[in-house]
């Protein structure tokens, strides 16, 4: 798993109304489960500020949040562009075969026979299908749809992902 005591869960987009609410955007498809409602959110500012989430509601593809101590539009405007983080320990318990995006980044990618292919650099969240973004050892790049047939195993504890590459998924690199 990745190191670090906190993980990002969203950021302030703009003030909403005059009572200190903030329109925010979650980071990642699972952000609504990680927003920290009833818990403390911390900012990525230096020095960081901490707030209790006193109200949360979805708003289209975003969310509206009220934070303790943010009681007017001026204070809410100060949170525009500010990233919110939570303690890693505040994440929900995962189901079997689930993992956090930040924990799979950096995992070694191997084919079904165990030959190393590259490293996961990102997970591209898509409307229809999420994809593993892989920096191939030969300098190429691949985006592999996260389906069982192509990604039969993700083991974040061992830092290893098994991928069955098919034609058309790899952009060749300079060393190909």
XYZ file of C-alpha atoms in Angstrom:
176
model
C 0.000 0.000 0.000
C 1.047 3.548 -0.513
C 2.589 5.406 2.337
C 1.275 8.586 3.875
C -1.159 9.296 6.649
C -3.795 11.019 4.505
C -5.529 10.526 1.174
C -7.353 13.099 -0.962
C -11.156 12.870 -1.104
C -12.161 16.061 -2.910
C -11.653 19.768 -3.414
C -13.641 22.994 -3.164
C -15.028 24.264 -6.488
C -16.971 27.331 -5.355
C -19.068 28.795 -2.565
C -22.724 27.773 -2.598
C -25.226 30.251 -1.200
C -24.529 32.714 1.603
C -24.362 30.441 4.674
C -20.884 29.000 4.155
C -21.654 25.926 2.095
C -19.049 24.739 -0.397
C -19.711 23.023 -3.706
C -17.079 20.325 -3.921
C -15.924 17.671 -6.326
C -14.998 14.218 -5.152
C -11.783 12.577 -6.300
C -12.381 9.127 -7.719
C -15.523 7.140 -8.338
C -15.666 6.064 -4.692
C -15.352 9.577 -3.245
C -18.856 9.638 -1.794
C -17.899 6.726 0.468
C -14.716 8.515 1.566
C -15.981 12.056 2.149
C -15.625 11.863 5.911
C -19.237 12.810 6.801
C -19.386 13.192 10.553
C -15.633 13.044 10.676
C -12.839 15.479 10.268
C -11.588 16.757 6.925
C -8.217 18.425 6.697
C -6.985 20.734 3.972
C -3.765 20.327 2.026
C -2.799 23.897 2.905
C 0.276 24.866 4.868
C -0.510 24.958 7.685
C -3.472 22.607 7.250
C -6.895 23.433 8.647
C -9.295 20.820 10.042
C -13.079 20.897 9.887
C -15.910 18.651 11.014
C -18.390 17.810 8.262
C -21.738 19.008 9.629
C -23.804 18.564 6.468
C -23.345 16.726 3.203
C -25.639 16.249 0.217
C -25.102 15.211 -3.393
C -25.525 17.879 -6.086
C -25.489 16.576 -9.688
C -21.987 15.087 -10.109
C -20.613 17.083 -7.157
C -21.540 17.521 -3.503
C -22.473 20.377 -1.208
C -20.804 20.344 2.169
C -21.027 22.505 5.263
C -17.958 22.513 7.475
C -17.685 23.599 11.092
C -16.485 27.189 11.373
C -17.353 28.094 7.769
C -20.435 30.247 8.290
C -20.552 32.714 5.397
C -19.818 33.019 1.691
C -16.503 34.798 2.262
C -15.157 31.912 4.357
C -16.481 29.386 1.817
C -14.769 31.302 -1.027
C -11.448 30.761 0.759
C -11.855 26.998 0.180
C -12.083 27.244 -3.618
C -9.317 25.086 -5.089
C -8.348 23.690 -1.689
C -7.985 19.919 -1.517
C -9.591 17.984 1.338
C -7.945 14.894 2.798
C -8.872 12.302 5.406
C -6.812 9.945 7.529
C -6.195 6.650 5.764
C -7.727 4.934 8.785
C -11.066 6.678 8.081
C -11.577 4.842 4.796
C -14.424 2.360 4.663
C -13.684 -1.344 4.957
C -13.241 -2.869 1.536
C -15.043 -5.915 0.231
C -12.977 -8.866 -1.019
C -11.433 -8.097 -4.431
C -11.743 -4.321 -3.866
C -8.816 -1.924 -3.620
C -8.167 1.790 -3.477
C -6.804 3.494 -6.584
C -3.963 5.054 -4.594
C -2.930 1.586 -3.388
C -2.659 0.011 -6.864
C -0.521 2.817 -8.309
C 3.086 1.658 -8.288
C 2.238 -2.047 -8.429
C 4.344 -4.210 -10.749
C 2.421 -5.581 -13.744
C 3.105 -9.146 -14.892
C 1.570 -11.357 -17.574
C -0.205 -14.618 -16.590
C 3.127 -16.478 -16.880
C 4.786 -14.076 -14.409
C 6.898 -12.055 -16.869
C 7.203 -8.443 -15.757
C 5.581 -5.995 -18.188
C 5.660 -2.648 -16.406
C 4.192 -0.579 -13.558
C 0.733 0.824 -12.867
C 0.952 4.635 -13.054
C -2.739 5.540 -12.787
C -6.312 4.333 -13.011
C -8.335 6.169 -15.650
C -11.910 6.414 -14.382
C -14.313 6.106 -17.299
C -18.051 6.399 -17.753
C -18.335 2.860 -19.105
C -15.146 1.212 -17.859
C -12.177 2.101 -15.670
C -8.732 1.318 -17.089
C -5.323 0.552 -15.599
C -2.690 2.890 -17.029
C 0.596 1.036 -17.316
C 4.088 2.322 -18.069
C 5.550 -0.596 -19.982
C 9.147 -1.611 -19.271
C 9.990 -1.123 -22.984
C 8.957 2.540 -22.803
C 5.454 2.025 -24.161
C 2.146 2.736 -22.477
C -1.000 0.652 -22.097
C -4.539 1.274 -20.922
C -6.146 -1.999 -19.929
C -9.889 -2.184 -19.166
C -10.522 -3.419 -15.630
C -12.389 -6.597 -16.530
C -11.676 -10.032 -15.077
C -10.610 -11.473 -18.451
C -7.831 -8.875 -18.864
C -6.981 -8.174 -15.205
C -7.521 -11.483 -13.392
C -5.611 -10.506 -10.234
C -4.877 -7.325 -8.295
C -2.840 -8.024 -5.158
C -1.980 -4.727 -3.470
C -0.407 -6.517 -0.486
C 2.152 -8.141 -2.819
C 2.258 -4.982 -5.017
C 1.500 -7.144 -8.085
C -1.131 -7.013 -10.837
C -1.633 -9.781 -13.397
C -2.658 -8.513 -16.855
C -3.476 -10.481 -19.991
C -2.592 -8.034 -22.768
C -4.386 -8.232 -26.098
C -3.531 -6.553 -29.402
C -4.325 -2.864 -29.566
C -3.903 -1.999 -25.881
C -0.217 -1.054 -25.956
C 1.247 2.103 -27.480
C 4.762 1.127 -28.439
C 7.633 2.966 -26.832
C 11.132 3.891 -27.995
C 12.568 0.564 -26.851
C 9.941 -1.632 -28.544
